Every structure is written in C-alpha cells, then in structure tokens.
Amino acid sequence: MSRFREDRMWEGLGLQVFLMCLGAVLCSAVDASAPLEHSHRHRLSLHRHRERTGKEGQVLHRSKRGWVWNQFFVIEEYTGPDPVLVGRLHSDVDAGDGNCKYILSGEGAGTIFVIDDKTGNIHATKTLDREEQAQYTLTAQAVDRATNKPLEPPSEFIVKVQDINDNPPEFLHGPYYARVPEMSNVGTSVMQVTATDADDPTYGNSARLVYSILQGQPYFSVEPQTGIIRTALPNMDREARQEYDVVIQAKDMGGHMGGLSGTTEVKITLTDVNDNPPKFPQSVYAMSVSEDKVSGEEVGRLKAKDPDLGENGLVSYRFIEGDGMTVFEITTDTDTREGVIKLRKPVDFETKRAYTLRVEASNTHLDPRFIAWGPYKDTATVKVMVEDADEPPAFMATSYSFEVEENARDGTVVGRVHAKDTDVANNPVRYMIPRYTDVEQFFSVGPEDGIIKTTRPLDRETLPWHNISVSATEIGGHHQDTKVRVNIKVKDMNDNAPEFATQNEILVCENVSPGKLIETVSAVDKDEMVHRQYFHFSIAPEAVNNQNFSLKDNRDSTASIYVTRRGFSRMTQDVYFLPIEINDNGNPPMSSTNTLTIRVCSCDSKDTILSCNVEPYILPAGLSTGALIAILACIVILLAIVVLFVALRRQKKEPLILFEEEDIRENIITYDDEGGGEEDTEAFDIATLQNPDGANGFLPRKDIKPEEREREREREKYKTH
C-alpha cells in the first residue's frame, strides 16, 4: 500500500511540474510587454504628481511604487535540478544601467529564498512543504548600488506554497470499538469514523475524502461521504456470532484514480437482547429425599438453559401443579441460575412414598420487541421418592403441660407422656428424665408407661414452675432417642401467713393531738391472692385495751393507725410497741401477729421532727455535746503537759548513775596522836581517811542514788547489831 501511495504521489507531482512549466512560458510572454506598460504607468504617476505640485505649490501625495509581480506561488515538494523561480521584482526607477540593487528580507530570506540583486528574480533553493508552512512573508526594497540609499520604500509581499496531494488520509483515533444490539434492523447506525487529510482542502480534491468498506461485508456498510457505519443484514444473532472485524478505507481525490488512502479497523460487538426462551434439557427429573430430613433441607436442583446474558438470561422457577406443592418449595439460586427444591415440611415414608411436581421456568425480563417470538418459558416434571430411615420414637405431642398441687405428698401422679416407634418394626420405647433437666430430682417417670410422679412435696413459693425433659429411647435397632419438653406448674395452697409490707418505725411528735392519723400500714402474702381477696387488720387481743393508739381496717388490704391520747413524754417512754394481727381470709385462713414500732420524737410548732433520741435531756443545760467534747480534750492535753514537765525536771535534778570521777568531796579528820613520819606506816590508814565509812566495814555504793545509799547504810548497821 505504501508503494502504491508513493507512485500516486509522484504521478501527481509530475502533473504539477507540467503545469508549472506551462505557467513559466506564459509569464515570459507577458514579461516582453511588461516594461512598456509599467513605464507608462510610472510616467502617468509622475505626471499627476507634477500637476498637483504646479497647481498647489506643495506636495500633497507620495508617488506610487511601480513593483511588478510576475509570480506569487511556488509548488511544494519540487525536487528538480534547478531552483524554482518564484517571481521577479522590477522598479520604475530601475533604468537598466545596473545602478539599482534589489534586496530581500523576511521569512526564509537568504536560506530558502534568494534574489538576483540586478534582475530582481527570486528563486526557492529548498523543497517546500505546505503542511509545515503554507506561506512566507517577505519584504523587497530597491536601493542605490553605490550608496545603498533606498530608491523606493520597502514593500511586503506573500509567497504561498501551492499544495499537491502528498498526504494520505489518516484515522487519528483508531482502532475503533463499537456495540450494536443483536437482531437490529437493517440500516441501524453503529458508529461514525472520521479521517483527516493534511493537504489543502481549498485547493483541488487533495483533501476530499470518500469512505468505503474493505472488510466486514455483507454484515455492515459505510456511507461514502459521512463515514457512518450501519448494519447491512437483518437478524444478526449474538448467540451465533458475537464479534465482527470491519476495515474502513478513506481515499482522497474524491476517490478517483491517483488518490491516496488510509484504513482503520473497527471491532463491532453484538450486545445481547432477550430473544431466547429458557429450555429444560430434559423433560423428567428424578430426585429422592430421606424421611429423616428436616424442613429447609435441599432435595435437588434443576436448571433451564437460556443462552442470553445478564438480566435477559435470568430465570425464575415455580410449581404449577402436583401432589407435593405443600410439602416442597422451589427457589432460584441467583449465582448458578438453578431451581433449588427444598423441604417445606418433613416427609414420612410410612405415610407417602412418592410425590410428583410440575415445574415452570420463565424469564423475569421480557423485551417487548420480541414478545411475539415467545412464549419465554418451559416446563418439566419432577418425581421425588421418599426413602425410609431408622427414625427415633415420636411423642404424640410436641410438648406437655401439667399441674400439681403444692405440698402434695411424694408419689403423686403429675401426668403421662406417650411416644411410639414410627418405623415398620414398631419397637417398644423406654422413658427417662435427663438429670440435667431435673437436677434436684423432684420427679420420676415410669420407664415403660411414661407416668410422671413427684418424689417430694413441692413449694410453689420456692419454685412455681418446673421445666423438665423426658426422653424416649427405642429398644432394639439403633437405640435412637427423642426428647419432649414437659412444663409442670405447682398450684398454690394458702400456706403462708401475711406480714407487714415494710418494717419501718413510725415517728410521732410529743405534742401530737388525739385522733391524728400517724400511719397507713399494708401487708404482703407469698401466696397467690384470689379475686376480691383482701387482708383484715386488727389489734392483737393483748393490746386491745391500750389507751395510746387505735386501728381502723380500710377493707382494701390497708389499715390506718390513729393516736388516742393527748401528748407523749420521751422522758417517761420514748418507744411504744403495737401488736397487730393480719388475716388473709384464705382457705384455709392464715394469720400472723406483727409488731408496729412507734417512736416519740421532739418536734417544733410546725410538727417538724427535731430529735428522736433521749440523751440530750441528761446533758447540762446550755452545753452541747460538741462543747463538752472540746472541754474534755483540753483537760486531757493540760494533764499530759504537766506530767511531761514534772518528768523532765526530775530527770535533770538527779541522774540515775553516779560515776567515780564525779564524786569529788573533801574529808577532814581530826585526831590528837602524833605521827611517826613517813616511816610510820601503821599510824593511819589512808583509805580510812579517804572513806570514813569504810572504817566500820561499810563501803558505800556509788552507782545508786543518795537516798538509796542511806537506806543501804541503815541495813548494814542493823545487821551489825
């Protein structure tokens, strides 16, 4: 394809070169007459200039330039051996003597475009590409060759690059992906593809594109002018073929010979519609279920196939007829699209061994365009066989409820449970009470007859209900067992006497007036109260004659206590006890005597209780308890200080131990004997001089106090005598 494009490009280039050469010949013919025409024009311009100058005496207008433009276009992609002649400049001031010099400046001057400074011919020295730059702005000026002074003001002109068909069409966003619903009508728009051509759309047919389809027929077609792809065949089925690869071509030159082309790929996917009904692969399904299965367990599955996708392929299942519609139920598994048959309630092999069901599968979403293709549903038959299982015994009731009298003696019959083996063998059954349901063993059950009895008297107030279980085990077989719930209610007997509802003390003021209501008492009873039963209150016989308080039975299980005397004295008696007898009027009637404690208190004028203790009357007048405590504390502190002071003084006065070096005394002894000098050693005893007491054989102790020393001396004397 690239080789084809290159050949076509060079064919178009040759045609353009031919046209350019033809134009150059015509330009040369025109150039022969051009000088005369321009000279005449220049002279006419100068003549008008002189007329205005001579008439008005001043220059009113600048004279026009006399440029002659022989060529303004240059063909692109020219690769000839010689530079391309773009055009020729000529000024009216150029006399042809070589003094006029032409200068070119602007875009590409000197690099792309060069000028002959004598003749004014402009040539293109390089190959031009219109797609890179479509035109060039240049400035021409004529100057004096000797002085380089301008002979004319500079003039600007444009060189346009003439287009040739050298760019093929391109699809900028390919490859393309499109989707169209299956079963679409012929001519349904799929998508539009658009190609671009870099050539000049205003010149010739280089950028005029025509679209065609190279691959994808006969399924699709394309509009030549717009590039819109449409379906070309009816009833294209996604389930038969889902994807199509289409190749679209765009060709310039209006699609004629010599035009360049480009292609792109379009991947078209058929989307799904609901055009297929569900279909069961078989008409009869066989399933089985064991009789020991519980409600909610799965029996089997079946699936109706639908080749559609998404919601178009969703299928729902339901039973439309059969003898097991109340025993089984069917739901839809949304992940696998299967119909799941489950047990609605348990089956029994001994009662019914087979069921037949009719199942319908239908689409949940229908397309109105294809309803006529229906019906979108299918049916199948399901046969369910019930399998025999070794089942545990079955109780005749799901639970049992019994009643027993309170305090009934042990061995009293409460009730009976009954179970039987439902299997064909019909084995005998043994009963027992699991110990964890009757930890304290209040009841027993007959192992063969199922009769429940008490093992001791029951107290309703301790435990009004007993919830136990009884198990029935099949004797023989697999020793399977089953359990049943047994609820036993203990019926109430009037075996509890009533008593006060609260045991609070009643406080009454010393200055209370007679007839004043001081309290309303009520009672409670652990036994159940029957309808219209109430408590009766009365003062106990031993206190009927008391002169302090009275009682009134309100006949609504309450009683009012009144004061019958005027004033009380706490100093005389601060607490009173009133025995009250309460009767419950039950069968048999029960009564009890309860003591009501009434405490006398000190109150102010508004009957506000100030104190209910008797101790404040014993304390000295004018001193409170806090003041007395403070005084006692001060006395104790003072006594402690005195004792401490005396002890310190005594300790400083005489120490307990006297050391020898501290016993410094002088003893003067007088006697009449004359001594014999130093040699007379028998004249006196120096020890006696130092310690006169030692002469009598008494040596005082220096480690005791003087008082003790005197007593020690007296004892020594007593021993001597």
XYZ file of C-alpha atoms in Angstrom:
721
model
C 0.000 0.000 0.000
C 2.901 2.372 0.778
C 4.354 1.639 -2.651
C 1.001 2.460 -4.213
C 0.812 5.770 -2.340
C 4.336 6.727 -3.412
C 3.619 6.051 -7.088
C 0.445 8.075 -6.958
C 2.248 10.917 -5.245
C 4.890 11.099 -7.951
C 2.248 10.968 -10.668
C 0.540 13.993 -9.103
C 3.907 15.725 -8.701
C 4.673 15.244 -12.403
C 1.350 16.785 -13.327
C 2.065 19.794 -11.126
C 5.557 20.261 -12.672
C 3.999 20.235 -16.121
C 1.531 22.919 -15.140
C 4.317 24.971 -13.569
C 6.398 24.866 -16.767
C 3.387 25.920 -18.805
C 2.873 28.853 -16.465
C 6.521 29.884 -16.772
C 6.225 30.087 -20.587
C 3.146 32.267 -20.331
C 4.921 34.519 -17.812
C 7.832 35.012 -20.193
C 5.463 36.135 -22.925
C 3.899 38.644 -20.614
C 7.327 39.951 -19.476
C 8.109 41.187 -23.013
C 5.339 43.756 -22.879
C 5.595 44.480 -19.177
C 8.269 47.284 -19.262
C 6.274 49.475 -21.613
C 3.173 49.120 -19.516
C 4.976 49.838 -16.258
C 6.883 52.788 -17.763
C 3.659 54.251 -18.945
C 2.130 53.727 -15.514
C 5.174 55.313 -13.842
C 5.108 58.226 -16.149
C 1.428 58.686 -15.546
C 2.066 58.640 -11.818
C 4.835 61.252 -12.170
C 2.715 63.427 -14.464
C -0.075 63.581 -11.904
C 2.498 64.441 -9.281
C 3.771 67.434 -11.278
C 0.287 68.718 -11.983
C -0.590 68.823 -8.321
C 2.737 70.391 -7.389
C 2.468 73.137 -10.022
C -1.094 73.937 -9.153
C -0.957 73.994 -5.418
C 2.717 74.637 -4.844
C 3.118 71.800 -2.353
C 3.421 68.038 -2.298
C 0.055 66.509 -1.469
C 0.650 62.768 -2.217
C 3.621 60.459 -2.306
C 4.199 58.873 -5.738
C 3.240 55.171 -6.040
C 5.795 52.413 -6.329
C 5.980 50.615 -9.575
C 6.649 46.979 -8.460
C 5.869 44.283 -10.997
C 4.972 40.833 -9.538
C 5.413 38.050 -12.032
C 4.909 35.086 -9.671
C 3.342 34.680 -6.178
C 3.102 30.878 -5.856
C 5.635 28.093 -5.555
C 4.773 24.438 -5.806
C 5.575 22.220 -2.809
C 7.724 19.125 -2.844
C 9.500 20.188 -6.061
C 12.728 18.156 -6.443
C 14.034 19.365 -9.850
C 17.730 20.026 -10.542
C 17.390 23.836 -10.638
C 15.986 26.291 -8.123
C 12.366 27.161 -8.688
C 11.635 30.651 -9.980
C 9.247 32.171 -7.506
C 8.847 35.647 -9.119
C 10.589 38.780 -10.463
C 10.858 42.237 -8.896
C 11.171 45.404 -11.029
C 11.016 49.063 -10.028
C 10.159 52.044 -12.203
C 13.321 53.766 -11.009
C 15.438 50.966 -12.458
C 16.837 52.369 -15.737
C 18.585 49.131 -16.555
C 22.036 50.604 -16.094
C 22.872 48.394 -13.145
C 22.710 51.142 -10.512
C 19.551 49.684 -8.922
C 20.099 46.926 -6.403
C 17.309 44.654 -5.123
C 17.315 43.459 -1.502
C 15.073 40.703 0.005
C 14.321 40.193 3.708
C 11.749 38.355 5.801
C 10.840 34.697 6.421
C 13.347 32.370 4.744
C 15.228 35.208 3.000
C 18.760 34.114 2.200
C 18.116 30.484 3.215
C 15.015 29.381 1.360
C 14.538 32.340 -0.961
C 17.376 34.177 -2.788
C 17.150 37.217 -5.104
C 19.250 38.326 -8.012
C 20.151 41.891 -6.979
C 20.382 43.004 -10.617
C 17.369 41.398 -12.268
C 15.110 41.014 -9.183
C 14.434 37.324 -9.894
C 13.501 35.340 -6.709
C 14.259 31.621 -6.548
C 13.441 28.896 -3.962
C 16.561 26.928 -3.172
C 14.914 24.258 -0.949
C 11.988 21.894 -1.210
C 8.943 23.375 0.486
C 6.234 21.524 2.368
C 2.868 23.266 2.592
C 1.895 21.147 5.582
C 4.849 22.590 7.510
C 4.330 26.217 6.413
C 1.703 27.339 3.936
C 3.065 30.852 3.177
C 6.039 33.154 3.719
C 6.001 36.905 4.293
C 8.889 38.739 2.574
C 9.953 42.378 2.192
C 11.547 43.756 -1.028
C 13.406 47.028 -1.460
C 15.340 48.783 -4.245
C 18.498 50.719 -3.191
C 21.248 52.605 -4.985
C 24.082 50.205 -5.634
C 26.747 52.808 -4.970
C 25.320 54.496 -1.865
C 22.900 51.819 -0.583
C 20.301 54.553 -0.204
C 16.697 53.429 -0.711
C 15.265 54.261 -4.088
C 11.826 53.113 -3.018
C 10.245 52.403 0.364
C 10.258 48.680 1.300
C 7.211 46.689 0.200
C 5.838 43.488 1.758
C 4.527 40.564 -0.236
C 3.459 36.962 0.408
C 4.709 33.789 -1.225
C 2.158 30.983 -0.949
C 3.162 27.340 -1.192
C 0.942 25.628 -3.717
C -0.436 22.278 -2.477
C -0.013 18.895 -4.117
C -1.576 15.643 -2.997
C 1.268 14.286 -0.913
C -0.535 13.303 2.334
C -2.756 10.238 2.633
C -5.871 10.329 4.853
C -5.362 9.237 8.475
C -7.692 7.905 11.165
C -6.380 9.524 14.316
C -8.396 7.538 16.884
C -8.274 4.017 15.515
C -8.728 1.210 16.108
C -12.368 1.759 16.988
C -14.729 -0.288 19.159
C -18.477 -0.240 18.737
C -21.523 -2.091 20.078
C -24.884 -2.686 18.470
C -27.819 -4.798 19.727
C -28.317 -8.134 18.072
C -31.358 -8.560 15.853
C -31.160 -4.867 14.872
C -32.936 -3.695 11.727
C -31.004 -3.104 8.508
C -29.539 0.398 8.444
C -29.126 0.708 12.203
C -26.307 3.172 12.913
C -23.325 1.574 14.597
C -20.847 4.481 14.779
C -19.143 7.155 12.678
C -15.454 7.130 11.810
C -13.667 10.246 10.556
C -10.325 10.555 8.767
C -8.230 13.701 8.315
C -6.054 14.805 5.363
C -3.203 17.261 5.844
C -3.494 18.558 2.269
C -5.160 21.891 1.435
C -8.927 21.405 1.417
C -9.428 24.669 -0.525
C -7.309 23.649 -3.458
C -8.374 20.847 -5.782
C -9.527 17.440 -4.469
C -6.436 16.598 -2.444
C -8.413 16.624 0.830
C -11.784 15.439 -0.482
C -12.324 12.050 1.176
C -14.565 9.133 0.261
C -15.176 6.176 2.639
C -15.581 2.555 1.651
C -15.624 -0.826 3.428
C -12.873 -3.306 2.664
C -13.767 -5.992 5.210
C -16.997 -6.709 7.050
C -19.436 -7.232 4.194
C -22.182 -8.288 3.862
C -22.870 -7.605 7.564
C -22.086 -3.878 7.591
C -21.872 -0.916 5.206
C -20.432 2.620 5.381
C -21.746 5.877 3.972
C -19.149 7.231 1.468
C -19.408 10.883 2.459
C -20.009 10.725 6.254
C -18.210 7.553 7.378
C -21.289 6.300 9.289
C -21.223 2.512 9.672
C -24.609 0.783 9.513
C -25.901 -2.768 9.740
C -26.475 -4.404 6.362
C -28.034 -7.766 7.303
C -31.185 -8.445 9.346
C -31.424 -10.789 12.368
C -27.758 -10.934 13.261
C -27.725 -13.326 16.235
C -25.261 -12.798 19.080
C -25.581 -16.423 20.121
C -24.343 -17.429 16.602
C -21.568 -14.817 16.296
C -20.752 -12.011 18.705
C -17.811 -10.053 17.246
C -17.009 -8.686 13.764
C -13.774 -7.119 12.474
C -14.511 -4.380 9.940
C -11.911 -2.486 7.853
C -12.851 1.017 6.623
C -10.893 2.901 3.915
C -10.759 6.672 3.392
C -9.455 7.849 -0.066
C -8.741 11.421 -1.188
C -9.083 12.964 -4.675
C -12.784 12.159 -4.311
C -11.988 8.501 -4.574
C -10.652 8.813 -8.130
C -7.583 7.217 -9.651
C -4.353 8.632 -8.236
C -5.818 9.431 -4.828
C -4.113 8.405 -1.587
C -5.889 6.273 1.008
C -5.751 5.208 4.650
C -7.533 2.435 6.566
C -8.645 1.681 10.098
C -10.083 -1.287 11.955
C -13.440 -1.256 13.723
C -14.263 -4.083 16.158
C -18.040 -4.363 16.408
C -19.659 -6.399 19.198
C -23.266 -7.511 19.184
C -24.927 -6.862 22.543
C -27.492 -9.234 23.966
C -31.277 -8.916 23.858
C -33.823 -11.318 25.275
C -34.576 -13.267 22.110
C -34.262 -16.799 23.520
C -36.663 -18.559 25.939
C -35.378 -20.826 28.740
C -35.296 -24.518 27.925
C -35.049 -27.604 30.177
C -32.539 -30.103 28.758
C -34.793 -32.975 29.870
C -38.497 -33.307 30.457
C -38.440 -35.519 33.589
C -36.183 -35.230 36.659
C -35.917 -37.917 39.368
C -34.986 -36.997 42.950
C -35.101 -38.642 46.362
C -35.270 -37.478 49.972
C -34.897 -39.342 53.246
C -37.722 -39.124 55.721
C -35.331 -38.004 58.461
C -34.597 -34.714 56.691
C -35.880 -31.583 58.385
C -37.664 -28.591 56.942
C -35.465 -26.344 54.811
C -33.074 -29.050 53.655
C -32.311 -29.297 49.943
C -33.857 -32.121 47.920
C -32.370 -31.458 44.464
C -31.649 -28.967 41.661
C -32.658 -28.483 38.054
C -31.702 -25.849 35.500
C -33.367 -24.422 32.410
C -30.736 -23.150 29.980
C -31.014 -19.673 28.473
C -28.214 -18.518 26.142
C -28.980 -14.839 26.773
C -26.774 -12.795 29.070
C -27.339 -10.674 32.153
C -30.892 -9.916 33.091
C -32.033 -11.244 29.722
C -30.996 -14.718 30.841
C -32.482 -14.577 34.337
C -34.888 -17.444 35.032
C -37.403 -17.912 37.841
C -38.921 -21.236 38.850
C -42.282 -22.174 40.363
C -44.530 -25.175 40.914
C -47.632 -25.110 38.758
C -49.195 -28.433 39.779
C -48.530 -31.683 41.689
C -49.352 -33.509 44.904
C -46.307 -32.170 46.758
C -46.865 -28.427 46.396
C -47.488 -28.078 50.139
C -44.612 -30.392 51.080
C -41.886 -28.881 48.877
C -40.846 -25.406 47.800
C -38.624 -24.161 44.979
C -36.332 -21.126 44.937
C -33.842 -19.679 42.446
C -30.081 -19.678 43.015
C -29.058 -16.300 41.582
C -25.428 -17.378 41.162
C -26.000 -20.611 39.221
C -29.494 -19.819 37.860
C -30.695 -23.188 39.124
C -34.033 -24.072 40.649
C -33.466 -25.421 44.178
C -36.156 -27.742 45.575
C -36.330 -27.832 49.396
C -38.488 -29.455 52.031
C -41.236 -27.242 53.335
C -42.204 -29.803 55.968
C -40.869 -33.294 56.847
C -41.988 -36.309 54.840
C -42.960 -39.727 56.210
C -42.064 -42.900 54.381
C -44.796 -44.835 56.164
C -47.451 -42.308 55.096
C -46.478 -41.380 51.496
C -43.539 -42.700 49.474
C -43.589 -40.624 46.238
C -44.524 -37.123 45.019
C -44.929 -35.664 41.525
C -44.396 -31.956 40.760
C -44.665 -29.817 37.619
C -42.030 -27.062 37.424
C -42.183 -23.998 35.174
C -39.119 -21.890 34.259
C -39.709 -18.413 32.787
C -37.730 -15.254 32.012
C -38.109 -12.440 34.510
C -37.356 -9.635 31.984
C -39.105 -9.604 28.610
C -38.275 -7.443 25.585
C -41.472 -6.022 24.059
C -39.907 -6.166 20.574
C -39.652 -9.938 20.716
C -42.740 -10.948 22.686
C -44.216 -12.384 19.503
C -41.332 -14.858 19.410
C -42.472 -16.355 22.765
C -43.554 -17.932 24.963
C -40.469 -17.332 27.087
C -40.973 -20.284 29.454
C -40.685 -24.088 29.622
C -41.936 -26.860 31.927
C -40.564 -30.141 33.297
C -41.784 -32.925 35.591
C -40.035 -33.733 38.898
C -40.599 -37.061 40.669
C -39.479 -37.196 44.306
C -39.100 -40.579 46.027
C -39.192 -40.759 49.862
C -36.534 -43.016 51.382
C -37.094 -44.948 54.598
C -34.905 -44.075 57.599
C -34.489 -45.549 61.064
C -36.234 -42.795 62.978
C -36.307 -42.235 66.722
C -39.579 -42.615 68.601
C -42.068 -39.809 68.171
C -44.089 -38.268 71.000
C -47.765 -37.762 70.421
C -47.404 -34.074 71.332
C -44.679 -31.545 70.681
C -44.734 -30.559 74.374
C -46.690 -31.347 77.533
C -48.069 -29.136 80.315
C -49.249 -30.486 83.698
C -50.311 -29.117 87.100
C -49.699 -30.492 90.597
C -50.896 -29.317 93.996
C -48.452 -27.567 96.271
C -47.322 -29.680 99.238
C -48.740 -32.826 97.594
C -47.203 -35.948 99.087
C -44.468 -37.787 97.252
C -45.630 -40.240 94.614
C -48.459 -38.000 93.423
C -49.164 -38.555 89.703
C -48.438 -35.431 87.657
C -49.273 -36.689 84.138
C -48.278 -39.068 81.369
C -46.252 -38.744 78.170
C -46.544 -41.152 75.282
C -44.198 -41.943 72.380
C -44.069 -44.719 69.789
C -41.690 -46.079 67.179
C -42.820 -44.837 63.750
C -40.768 -47.373 61.820
C -42.263 -50.546 60.403
C -40.655 -52.607 63.200
C -42.574 -50.628 65.856
C -40.095 -51.430 68.640
C -41.016 -50.772 72.310
C -39.962 -47.494 73.947
C -38.260 -46.777 77.296
C -38.704 -43.419 79.104
C -36.347 -41.464 81.374
C -35.799 -37.942 82.708
C -32.340 -36.499 81.861
C -30.814 -35.451 85.153
C -29.583 -32.104 83.822
C -33.229 -31.038 83.342
C -34.228 -32.065 86.899
C -31.087 -31.602 88.958
C -32.768 -31.921 92.379
C -34.831 -34.901 91.166
C -38.270 -33.598 92.060
C -39.896 -36.029 89.611
C -39.641 -39.580 88.323
C -41.063 -41.240 85.183
C -42.156 -44.806 84.646
C -39.713 -46.367 82.166
C -42.441 -48.303 80.380
C -45.663 -46.334 80.837
C -44.321 -42.726 80.836
C -46.208 -41.719 84.013
C -44.557 -38.742 85.777
C -44.758 -38.613 89.616
C -43.444 -36.351 92.383
C -40.646 -37.540 94.657
C -41.244 -34.968 97.439
C -43.684 -32.183 98.375
C -43.274 -29.096 96.212
C -43.265 -25.497 97.409
C -44.779 -23.019 94.968
C -43.183 -20.048 96.688
C -39.724 -21.539 96.123
C -40.234 -22.657 92.514
C -43.634 -22.170 90.856
C -42.690 -23.871 87.556
C -40.616 -26.951 86.781
C -39.426 -27.336 83.193
C -38.057 -30.809 82.577
C -37.487 -33.075 79.583
C -38.481 -36.681 79.073
C -36.582 -38.821 76.575
C -37.953 -41.871 74.786
C -35.413 -44.454 73.573
C -36.144 -47.184 71.064
C -35.402 -50.638 72.466
C -33.607 -52.528 69.724
C -32.466 -51.081 66.425
C -30.022 -48.203 66.715
C -31.243 -47.120 70.176
C -32.232 -43.717 68.866
C -33.968 -41.397 71.270
C -36.036 -38.253 71.167
C -36.911 -35.698 73.820
C -40.015 -33.731 74.646
C -40.482 -30.669 76.828
C -42.660 -31.068 79.945
C -43.807 -27.936 81.805
C -45.177 -28.567 85.327
C -46.990 -25.824 87.209
C -47.211 -26.001 91.013
C -50.717 -24.942 92.078
C -50.840 -22.614 95.042
C -52.167 -23.501 98.501
C -52.725 -20.973 101.256
C -49.798 -21.994 103.431
C -48.169 -18.637 104.157
C -49.395 -16.038 106.627
C -49.436 -12.372 105.638
C -46.941 -9.887 107.075
C -46.176 -6.196 107.017
C -45.044 -4.907 103.628
C -42.358 -2.775 105.352
C -40.785 -2.853 108.840
C -40.088 0.847 109.264
C -40.546 2.678 112.563
C -43.369 5.199 112.935
C -42.308 8.581 114.320
C -44.797 10.619 116.324
C -44.393 14.046 117.953
C -44.667 14.515 121.706
C -47.311 17.186 121.241
C -49.437 15.114 118.843
C -53.171 15.694 119.014
C -55.566 12.823 119.705
C -57.311 11.376 116.663
C -54.390 12.185 114.343
C -53.572 9.652 111.584
C -49.932 8.727 112.009
C -49.501 5.825 109.546
C -51.252 3.603 106.979
C -49.902 0.049 107.003
C -50.208 -2.640 104.329
C -49.373 -6.326 104.098
C -47.984 -8.868 101.626
C -48.517 -12.593 101.242
C -46.284 -15.072 99.448
C -49.343 -16.984 98.339
C -51.398 -16.006 95.316
C -54.295 -13.660 96.014
C -57.594 -14.732 94.535
C -60.104 -12.310 93.101
C -61.689 -9.995 95.738
C -59.462 -11.341 98.459
C -58.057 -8.764 100.881
C -56.252 -8.639 104.198
C -58.050 -7.969 107.522
C -56.216 -5.941 110.215
C -56.974 -5.796 113.969
C -55.140 -5.030 117.179
C -53.954 -8.179 118.917
C -56.117 -9.236 121.915
C -53.383 -8.498 124.421
C -53.273 -4.846 123.292
C -56.932 -4.174 122.671
C -57.267 -2.118 125.871
C -54.265 0.162 125.199
C -55.049 3.858 125.649
C -52.474 5.179 123.208
C -53.361 4.031 119.710
C -56.271 2.681 117.695
C -56.575 0.877 114.337
C -59.100 1.171 111.511
C -59.331 -1.582 108.821
C -59.838 0.124 105.446
C -61.049 -3.132 103.789
C -58.626 -2.635 100.904
C -55.684 -4.578 102.407
C -54.574 -1.498 104.347
C -55.169 -0.179 107.884
C -54.921 3.287 109.429
C -53.218 3.922 112.805
C -54.548 6.797 114.954
C -53.420 8.428 118.239
C -55.981 8.171 121.057
C -54.246 10.160 123.836
C -53.061 13.746 124.138
C -49.314 14.184 124.110
C -46.383 11.916 124.960
C -43.231 12.370 127.022
C -39.931 10.991 125.856
C -38.572 11.159 129.377
C -41.313 8.813 130.504
C -41.365 6.447 127.477
C -39.880 7.048 124.058
C -40.852 3.790 122.261
C -44.225 2.024 122.041
C -44.948 -1.417 120.547
C -48.342 -2.091 118.999
C -49.091 -5.769 118.082
C -51.361 -6.062 115.015
C -52.997 -9.258 113.794
C -53.299 -9.734 109.965
C -55.669 -12.327 108.456
C -55.607 -13.249 104.704
C -59.182 -14.667 104.573
C -57.876 -17.593 102.519
C -58.753 -21.268 102.502
C -57.622 -22.347 104.976
C -57.283 -18.882 106.566
C -53.814 -17.863 107.692
C -52.987 -15.066 110.127
C -49.947 -13.612 111.871
C -49.220 -11.036 114.566
C -46.802 -8.282 113.569
C -45.454 -5.616 115.925
C -45.523 -1.973 114.881
C -42.782 0.150 116.494
C -43.772 3.750 117.334
C -41.039 6.199 118.489
C -41.763 9.509 120.234
C -39.784 12.471 118.911
C -39.259 16.131 119.733
C -40.934 18.460 117.208
C -41.282 22.190 116.686
C -44.514 24.159 116.392
C -44.911 23.067 112.770
C -44.657 19.367 113.701
C -41.191 19.152 112.164
C -39.197 16.429 113.891
C -36.095 17.773 115.645
C -34.765 14.779 117.541
C -35.860 11.264 118.418
C -33.067 10.487 120.962
C -33.391 10.710 124.787
C -29.683 11.560 125.541
C -29.889 15.360 125.107
C -32.052 15.635 128.263
C -29.280 14.267 130.508
C -26.611 16.752 129.376
C -26.029 20.052 131.334
C -28.180 22.875 130.213
C -26.612 25.247 127.814
C -23.829 22.901 126.653
C -23.996 20.827 123.587
C -22.279 17.536 123.003
C -19.614 19.179 120.832
C -18.758 21.712 123.556
C -18.361 19.005 126.204
C -16.071 17.009 123.976
C -13.889 20.096 123.360
C -13.634 20.781 127.118
C -12.601 17.194 127.875
C -9.985 17.301 125.160
C -8.463 20.478 126.619
C -8.306 18.934 130.113
C -6.537 15.827 128.792
C -3.991 17.937 126.933
C -3.212 20.043 130.015
C -2.707 16.949 132.184
C -0.342 15.491 129.637
C 1.731 18.698 129.563
C 2.002 18.769 133.398
C 3.109 15.157 133.607
C 5.708 15.681 130.907
C 7.072 18.801 132.625
C 7.450 17.065 136.017
C 9.200 14.122 134.454
C 11.721 16.339 132.687
C 12.511 18.326 135.846
C 13.086 15.208 137.894
C 15.371 13.715 135.327
C 17.556 16.845 135.249
C 17.791 17.079 139.062
C 19.416 13.674 139.856
C 20.868 11.326 137.353
C 20.432 7.635 137.950
C 24.135 6.647 137.786
C 26.997 8.451 139.526
C 30.433 7.892 138.214
C 33.511 7.843 140.434
C 35.128 10.767 138.746
C 32.085 12.917 139.524
C 32.203 12.140 143.322
C 34.552 14.904 144.405
C 34.448 15.544 148.125
C 36.905 16.658 150.885
C 37.015 14.748 154.188
C 38.753 16.469 157.117
C 39.631 14.170 160.014
C 40.933 15.492 163.437
C 42.868 13.358 165.835
C 45.461 14.001 168.793
C 48.038 11.341 168.050
C 51.471 12.359 166.888
C 52.656 10.761 163.821
C 55.903 8.980 163.351
C 56.811 10.440 159.992
C 56.958 8.789 156.652
C 58.355 5.603 158.090
C 55.350 5.235 160.404
C 53.091 3.283 158.180
C 50.912 1.990 160.955
C 49.897 5.342 162.305
C 46.852 5.696 159.937
C 45.183 4.107 157.006
C 44.959 6.379 154.004
C 41.883 4.508 152.808
C 40.153 5.333 156.076
C 40.976 8.947 155.617
C 39.515 8.932 152.153
C 36.421 6.960 153.213
C 35.500 7.255 156.923
C 32.594 4.944 156.404
C 34.936 2.196 155.417
C 36.359 2.122 158.911
C 33.222 0.456 160.116
C 33.278 -2.054 157.333
C 30.716 -0.207 155.260
C 31.652 0.700 151.723
C 29.062 2.962 150.082
C 27.852 2.167 146.515
C 28.391 4.879 144.047
C 26.088 3.517 141.386
C 22.868 4.331 143.293
C 21.144 7.498 144.409
C 21.980 9.065 147.841
C 18.576 8.135 149.244
C 19.160 4.523 148.385
C 22.653 4.768 149.781
C 21.323 5.918 153.201
C 18.887 3.036 153.334
C 21.716 0.679 152.426
C 23.775 2.071 155.295
C 20.937 1.599 157.774
C 20.563 -2.029 156.749
C 24.281 -2.629 157.299
C 24.053 -1.158 160.766
C 21.083 -3.325 161.590
C 22.998 -6.402 160.562
C 25.909 -5.394 162.766
C 23.785 -5.080 165.870
